[in-house]
XYZ file of C-alpha atoms in Angstrom:
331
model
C -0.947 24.254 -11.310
C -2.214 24.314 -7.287
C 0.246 22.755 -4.929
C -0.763 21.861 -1.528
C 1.078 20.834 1.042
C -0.126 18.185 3.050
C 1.955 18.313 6.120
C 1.597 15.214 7.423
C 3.401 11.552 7.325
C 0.199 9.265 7.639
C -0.865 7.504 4.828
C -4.628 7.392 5.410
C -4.767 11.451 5.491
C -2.921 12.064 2.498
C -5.155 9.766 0.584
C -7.939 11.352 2.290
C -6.209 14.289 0.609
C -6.120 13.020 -2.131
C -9.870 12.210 -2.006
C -11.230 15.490 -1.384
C -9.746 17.471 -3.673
C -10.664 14.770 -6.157
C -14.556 14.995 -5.092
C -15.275 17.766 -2.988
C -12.923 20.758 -2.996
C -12.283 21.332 -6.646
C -9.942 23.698 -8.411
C -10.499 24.219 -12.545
C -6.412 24.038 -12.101
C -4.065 20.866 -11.994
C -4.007 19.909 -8.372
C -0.208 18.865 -7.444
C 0.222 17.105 -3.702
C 3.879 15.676 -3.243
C 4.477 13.781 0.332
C 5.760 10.563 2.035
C 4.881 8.323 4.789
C 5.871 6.338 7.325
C 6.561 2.511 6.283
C 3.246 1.420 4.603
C 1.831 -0.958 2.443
C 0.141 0.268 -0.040
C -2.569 -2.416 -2.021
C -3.665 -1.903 -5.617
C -7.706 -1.654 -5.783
C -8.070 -5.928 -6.618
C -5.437 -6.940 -4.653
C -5.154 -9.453 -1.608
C -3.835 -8.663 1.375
C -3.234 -12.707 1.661
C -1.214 -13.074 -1.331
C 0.610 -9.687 -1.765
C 1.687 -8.889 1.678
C 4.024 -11.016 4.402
C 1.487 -9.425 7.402
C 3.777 -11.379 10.022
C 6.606 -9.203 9.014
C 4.532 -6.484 8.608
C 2.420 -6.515 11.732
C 5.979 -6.526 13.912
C 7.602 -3.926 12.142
C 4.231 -1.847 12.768
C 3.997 -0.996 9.002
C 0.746 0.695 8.063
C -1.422 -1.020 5.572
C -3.843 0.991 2.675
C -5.776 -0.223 -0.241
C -5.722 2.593 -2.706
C -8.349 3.386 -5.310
C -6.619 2.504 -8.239
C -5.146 -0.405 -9.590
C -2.047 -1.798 -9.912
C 0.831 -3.899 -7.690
C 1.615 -3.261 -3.814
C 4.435 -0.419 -3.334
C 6.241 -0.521 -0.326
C 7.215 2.941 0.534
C 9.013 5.212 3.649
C 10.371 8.188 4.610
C 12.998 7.461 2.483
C 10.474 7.696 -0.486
C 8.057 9.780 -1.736
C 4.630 10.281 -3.316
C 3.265 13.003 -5.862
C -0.193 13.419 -6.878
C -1.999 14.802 -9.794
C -5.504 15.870 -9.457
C -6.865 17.034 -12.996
C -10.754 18.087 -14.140
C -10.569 16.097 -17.304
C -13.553 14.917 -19.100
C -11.935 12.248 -21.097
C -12.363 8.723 -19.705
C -9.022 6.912 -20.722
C -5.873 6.383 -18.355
C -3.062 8.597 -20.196
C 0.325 8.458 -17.844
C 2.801 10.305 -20.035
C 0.989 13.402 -19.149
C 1.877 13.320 -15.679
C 4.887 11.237 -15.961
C 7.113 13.643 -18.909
C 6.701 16.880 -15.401
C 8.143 14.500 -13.127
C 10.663 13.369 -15.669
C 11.753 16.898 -16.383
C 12.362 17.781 -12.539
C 14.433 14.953 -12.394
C 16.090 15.648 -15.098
C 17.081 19.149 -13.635
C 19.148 17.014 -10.767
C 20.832 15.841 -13.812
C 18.819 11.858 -13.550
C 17.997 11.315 -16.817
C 14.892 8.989 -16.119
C 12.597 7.501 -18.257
C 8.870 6.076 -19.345
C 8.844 2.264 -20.228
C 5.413 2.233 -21.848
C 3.543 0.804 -18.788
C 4.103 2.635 -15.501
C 7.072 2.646 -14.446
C 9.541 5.780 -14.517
C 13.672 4.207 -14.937
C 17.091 4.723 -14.827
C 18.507 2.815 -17.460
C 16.539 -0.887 -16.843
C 16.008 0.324 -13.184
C 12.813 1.075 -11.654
C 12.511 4.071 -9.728
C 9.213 4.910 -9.765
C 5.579 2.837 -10.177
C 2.504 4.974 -11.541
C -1.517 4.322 -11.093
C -4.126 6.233 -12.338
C -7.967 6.409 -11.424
C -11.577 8.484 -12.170
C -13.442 9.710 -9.145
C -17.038 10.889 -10.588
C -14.984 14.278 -13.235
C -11.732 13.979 -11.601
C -8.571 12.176 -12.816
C -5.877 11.101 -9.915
C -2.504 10.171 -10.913
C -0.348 9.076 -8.222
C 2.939 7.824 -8.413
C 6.251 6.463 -6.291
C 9.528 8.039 -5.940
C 12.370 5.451 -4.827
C 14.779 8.339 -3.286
C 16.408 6.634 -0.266
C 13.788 3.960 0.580
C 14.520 0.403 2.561
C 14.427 -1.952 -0.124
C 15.243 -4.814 1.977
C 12.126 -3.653 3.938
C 10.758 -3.663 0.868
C 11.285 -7.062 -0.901
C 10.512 -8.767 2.886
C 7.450 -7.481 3.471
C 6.163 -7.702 -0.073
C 7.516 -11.698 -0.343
C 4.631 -13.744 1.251
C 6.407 -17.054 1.313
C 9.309 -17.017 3.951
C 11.271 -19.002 1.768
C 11.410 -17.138 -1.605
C 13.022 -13.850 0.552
C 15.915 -15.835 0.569
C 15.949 -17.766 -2.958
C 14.580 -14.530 -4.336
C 17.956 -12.428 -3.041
C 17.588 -8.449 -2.164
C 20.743 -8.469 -4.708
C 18.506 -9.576 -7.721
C 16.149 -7.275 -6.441
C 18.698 -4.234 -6.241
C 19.547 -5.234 -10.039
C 15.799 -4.517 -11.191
C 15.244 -1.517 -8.954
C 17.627 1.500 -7.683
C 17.164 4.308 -5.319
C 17.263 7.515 -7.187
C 19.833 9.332 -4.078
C 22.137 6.425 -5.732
C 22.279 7.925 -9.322
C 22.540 11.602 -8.539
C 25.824 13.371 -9.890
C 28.369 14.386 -7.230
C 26.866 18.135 -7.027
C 23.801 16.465 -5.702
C 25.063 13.625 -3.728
C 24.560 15.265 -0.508
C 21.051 16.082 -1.250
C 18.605 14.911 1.681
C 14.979 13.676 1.041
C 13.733 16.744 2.489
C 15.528 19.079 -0.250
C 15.035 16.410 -2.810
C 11.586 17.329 -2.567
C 11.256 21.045 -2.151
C 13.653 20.654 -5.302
C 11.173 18.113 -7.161
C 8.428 20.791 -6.436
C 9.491 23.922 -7.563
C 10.936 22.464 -10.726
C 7.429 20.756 -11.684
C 5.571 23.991 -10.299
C 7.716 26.260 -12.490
C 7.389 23.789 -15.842
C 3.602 23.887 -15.404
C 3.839 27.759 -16.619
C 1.147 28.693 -13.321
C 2.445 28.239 -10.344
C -0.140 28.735 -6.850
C 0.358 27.565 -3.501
C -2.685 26.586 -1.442
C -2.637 26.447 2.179
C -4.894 24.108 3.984
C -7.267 25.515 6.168
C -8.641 23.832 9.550
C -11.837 23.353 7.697
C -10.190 21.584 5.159
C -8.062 18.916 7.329
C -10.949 18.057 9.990
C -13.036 17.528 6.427
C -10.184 15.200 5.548
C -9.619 13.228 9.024
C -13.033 12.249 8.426
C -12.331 10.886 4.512
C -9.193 9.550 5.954
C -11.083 7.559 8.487
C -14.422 6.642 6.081
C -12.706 5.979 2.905
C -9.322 3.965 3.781
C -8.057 3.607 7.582
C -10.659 0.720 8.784
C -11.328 -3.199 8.456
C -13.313 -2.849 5.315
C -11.736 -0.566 2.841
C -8.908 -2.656 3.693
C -9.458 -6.091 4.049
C -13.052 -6.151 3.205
C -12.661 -5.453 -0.638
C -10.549 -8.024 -0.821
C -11.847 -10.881 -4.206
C -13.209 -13.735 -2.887
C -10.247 -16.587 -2.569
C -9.524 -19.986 -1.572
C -6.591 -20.546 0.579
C -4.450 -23.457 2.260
C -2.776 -23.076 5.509
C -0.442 -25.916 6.911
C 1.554 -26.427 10.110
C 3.425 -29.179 11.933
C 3.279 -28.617 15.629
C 4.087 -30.469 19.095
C 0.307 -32.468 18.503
C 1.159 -33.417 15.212
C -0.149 -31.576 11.639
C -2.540 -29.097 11.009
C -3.970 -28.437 7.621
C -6.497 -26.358 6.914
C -8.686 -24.938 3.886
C -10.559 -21.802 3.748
C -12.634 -19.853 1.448
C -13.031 -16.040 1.948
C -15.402 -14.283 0.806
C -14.895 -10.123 1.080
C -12.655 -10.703 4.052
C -14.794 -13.301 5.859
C -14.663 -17.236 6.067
C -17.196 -18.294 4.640
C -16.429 -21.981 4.781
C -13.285 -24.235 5.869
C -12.354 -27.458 6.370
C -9.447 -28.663 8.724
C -7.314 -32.597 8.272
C -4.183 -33.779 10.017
C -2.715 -36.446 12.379
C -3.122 -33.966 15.403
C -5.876 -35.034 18.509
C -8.720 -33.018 19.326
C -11.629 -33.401 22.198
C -13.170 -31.086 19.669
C -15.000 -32.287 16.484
C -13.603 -30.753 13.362
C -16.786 -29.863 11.843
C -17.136 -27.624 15.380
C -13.777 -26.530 14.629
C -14.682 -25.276 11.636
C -18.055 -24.133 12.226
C -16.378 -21.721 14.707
C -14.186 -19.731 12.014
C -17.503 -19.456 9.266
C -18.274 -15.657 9.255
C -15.219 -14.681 10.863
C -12.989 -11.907 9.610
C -10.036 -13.245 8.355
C -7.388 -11.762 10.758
C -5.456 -13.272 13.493
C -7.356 -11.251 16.572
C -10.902 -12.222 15.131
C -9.897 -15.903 14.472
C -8.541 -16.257 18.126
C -11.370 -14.694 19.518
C -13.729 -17.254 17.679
C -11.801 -20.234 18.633
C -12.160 -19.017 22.193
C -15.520 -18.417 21.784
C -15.887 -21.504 20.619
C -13.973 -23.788 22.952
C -11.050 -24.670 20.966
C -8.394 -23.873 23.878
C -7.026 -26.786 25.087
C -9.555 -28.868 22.973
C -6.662 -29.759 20.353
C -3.897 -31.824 21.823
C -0.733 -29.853 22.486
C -1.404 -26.998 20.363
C -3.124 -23.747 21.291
C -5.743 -21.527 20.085
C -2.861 -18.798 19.547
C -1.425 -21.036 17.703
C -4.370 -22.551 15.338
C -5.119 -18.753 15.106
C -1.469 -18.031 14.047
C -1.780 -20.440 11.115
C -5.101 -19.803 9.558
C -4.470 -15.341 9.559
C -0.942 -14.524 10.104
């Protein structure tokens, strides 16, 4: 097994990482990355950002957003938490977890956490989830990546994964905290005092010594300018992000000093592609203009208020702003 250290905290360049190892740089051995971020978002491949993620809460806590390139749910993760990687040559084209899983297991197991597999992808403690697994084929390659809840915000979490404002409270953190546990919470008292940092030079050498080979690669300059440019290409812009989202209908309503706004939308790979607007609000502006002025428009808050702008919307609708139409339709 080949473990490489990333050395860096941004999202987008460790799955650029990720990336070119998987398709470019290739070693015959088990590639093994293990790092953490700063507080991101991360998408499964069919996700949308419009149902999976409360982007107000995100947007002012300046939490990073990334669509990965495998399936599965949205993680929420931090410096509190961790990622690991497995990068393997295999030929077979099935998704197999337990292979990857029983190593991490085993090194937590060494902390004395006895964890375990529940037959999907999730690693446990008891009926708590620590850890959420994905796996995915890129051309020979195999990438399994996976979650490590160490010390991670999990009221960050369950806010900024809880789209409607009103199921973060009827949906407590409390119930949350009963389906889901930080691992630093389970540790014996010899390794209470364990901080993320040795946590994971810990995690590390156990898996590297239960693989039977143990190499450490160092990343050369070559190597990380290669992966700034995956990073930037493959995951940190508008269209790996937002663009791949599956075409959706959505309905956005909001009662302001000019009365009610409704409005319906269909987007299409991250565009409007049509939408239709109804209320008791007053406009100098006809609706189908209204409308006509959001059709091709990405759907995020900047684009949309640019287009109504554009367009001629500000001041056009009585008492209520083209911030504030633009605030409705993409926040």
């Amino acid at each position: 097994m080949v473990y490489i250290e990333t050395g860096s905290t941004d999202v987008y360049y460790n799955f650029g990482c990720e990336y070119y190892f998987a398709s470019e740089k290739k070693f015959e051995d088990t590639v093994f990355l293990f790092w953490r971020t700063e507080p991101t978002l991360m998408l499964g491949k069919y996700q949308n950002v419009a149902e999976e993620i409360n982007l107000p809460y995100a947007k002012e806590r300046g939490m990073h957003i990334v669509r990965r390139m495998s399936g599965g749910g949205t993680i929420y993760t931090d410096l509190g938490g961790w990622q690991f990687t497995f990068i393997d040559r295999l030929r077979e084209n099935e998704i197999e977890f337990q292979r990857y899983i029983g190593p991490v297991i085993a090194a937590l197991g060494s902390f004395g956490v006895e964890a375990s597999f529940n037959g999907r992808n999730d690693l446990c403690i008891g009926s708590r989830k620590i850890s959420g697994n994905a796996q995915y084929r890129l051309g020979d390659s195999m990438i399994h990546h996976g979650s490590l809840l160490f010390d991670t915000d999990i009221e960050s979490m369950v806010r900024a994964t809880t789209v409607d404002s009103y199921k973060i409270f009827s949906k407590s953190i409390k119930s949350v905290r009963e389906r889901v546990c930080n691992i630093r919470e389970m540790l014996p008292e010899s390794a209470a005092s364990l901080s993320a940092l040795e946590f994971k030079e810990a995690m590390i050498s156990a898996i590297l010594s239960g693989s039977g080979k143990e190499e450490r690669y160092a990343l050369t300059e070559e190597d990380r300018e290669r992966i700034e440019t995956l990073a930037g290409e493959k995951f940190n812009n508008w269209e790996s992000i937002y663009g791949k989202n599956p075409s959706f209908n959505i309905e956005k309503s909001g009662r302001f000093a000019g009365g009610k706004v409704v409005f319906r939308l269909k987007v299409v790979h991250g565009r409007i592609e049509s939408a239709s607007v109804f209320g008791d609000f007053f406009s100098t502006m006809d609706a189908s203009e209204l409308c006509g002025a959001l059709c091709g428009v990405s759907f995020d808050r900047e684009s949309v208020l640019r287009a109504l702008r554009e367009h001629g919307a500000e001041g056009a609708v009585y008492r209520i702003s083209a911030s504030e139409l633009a605030g409705l339709i993409a926040d």
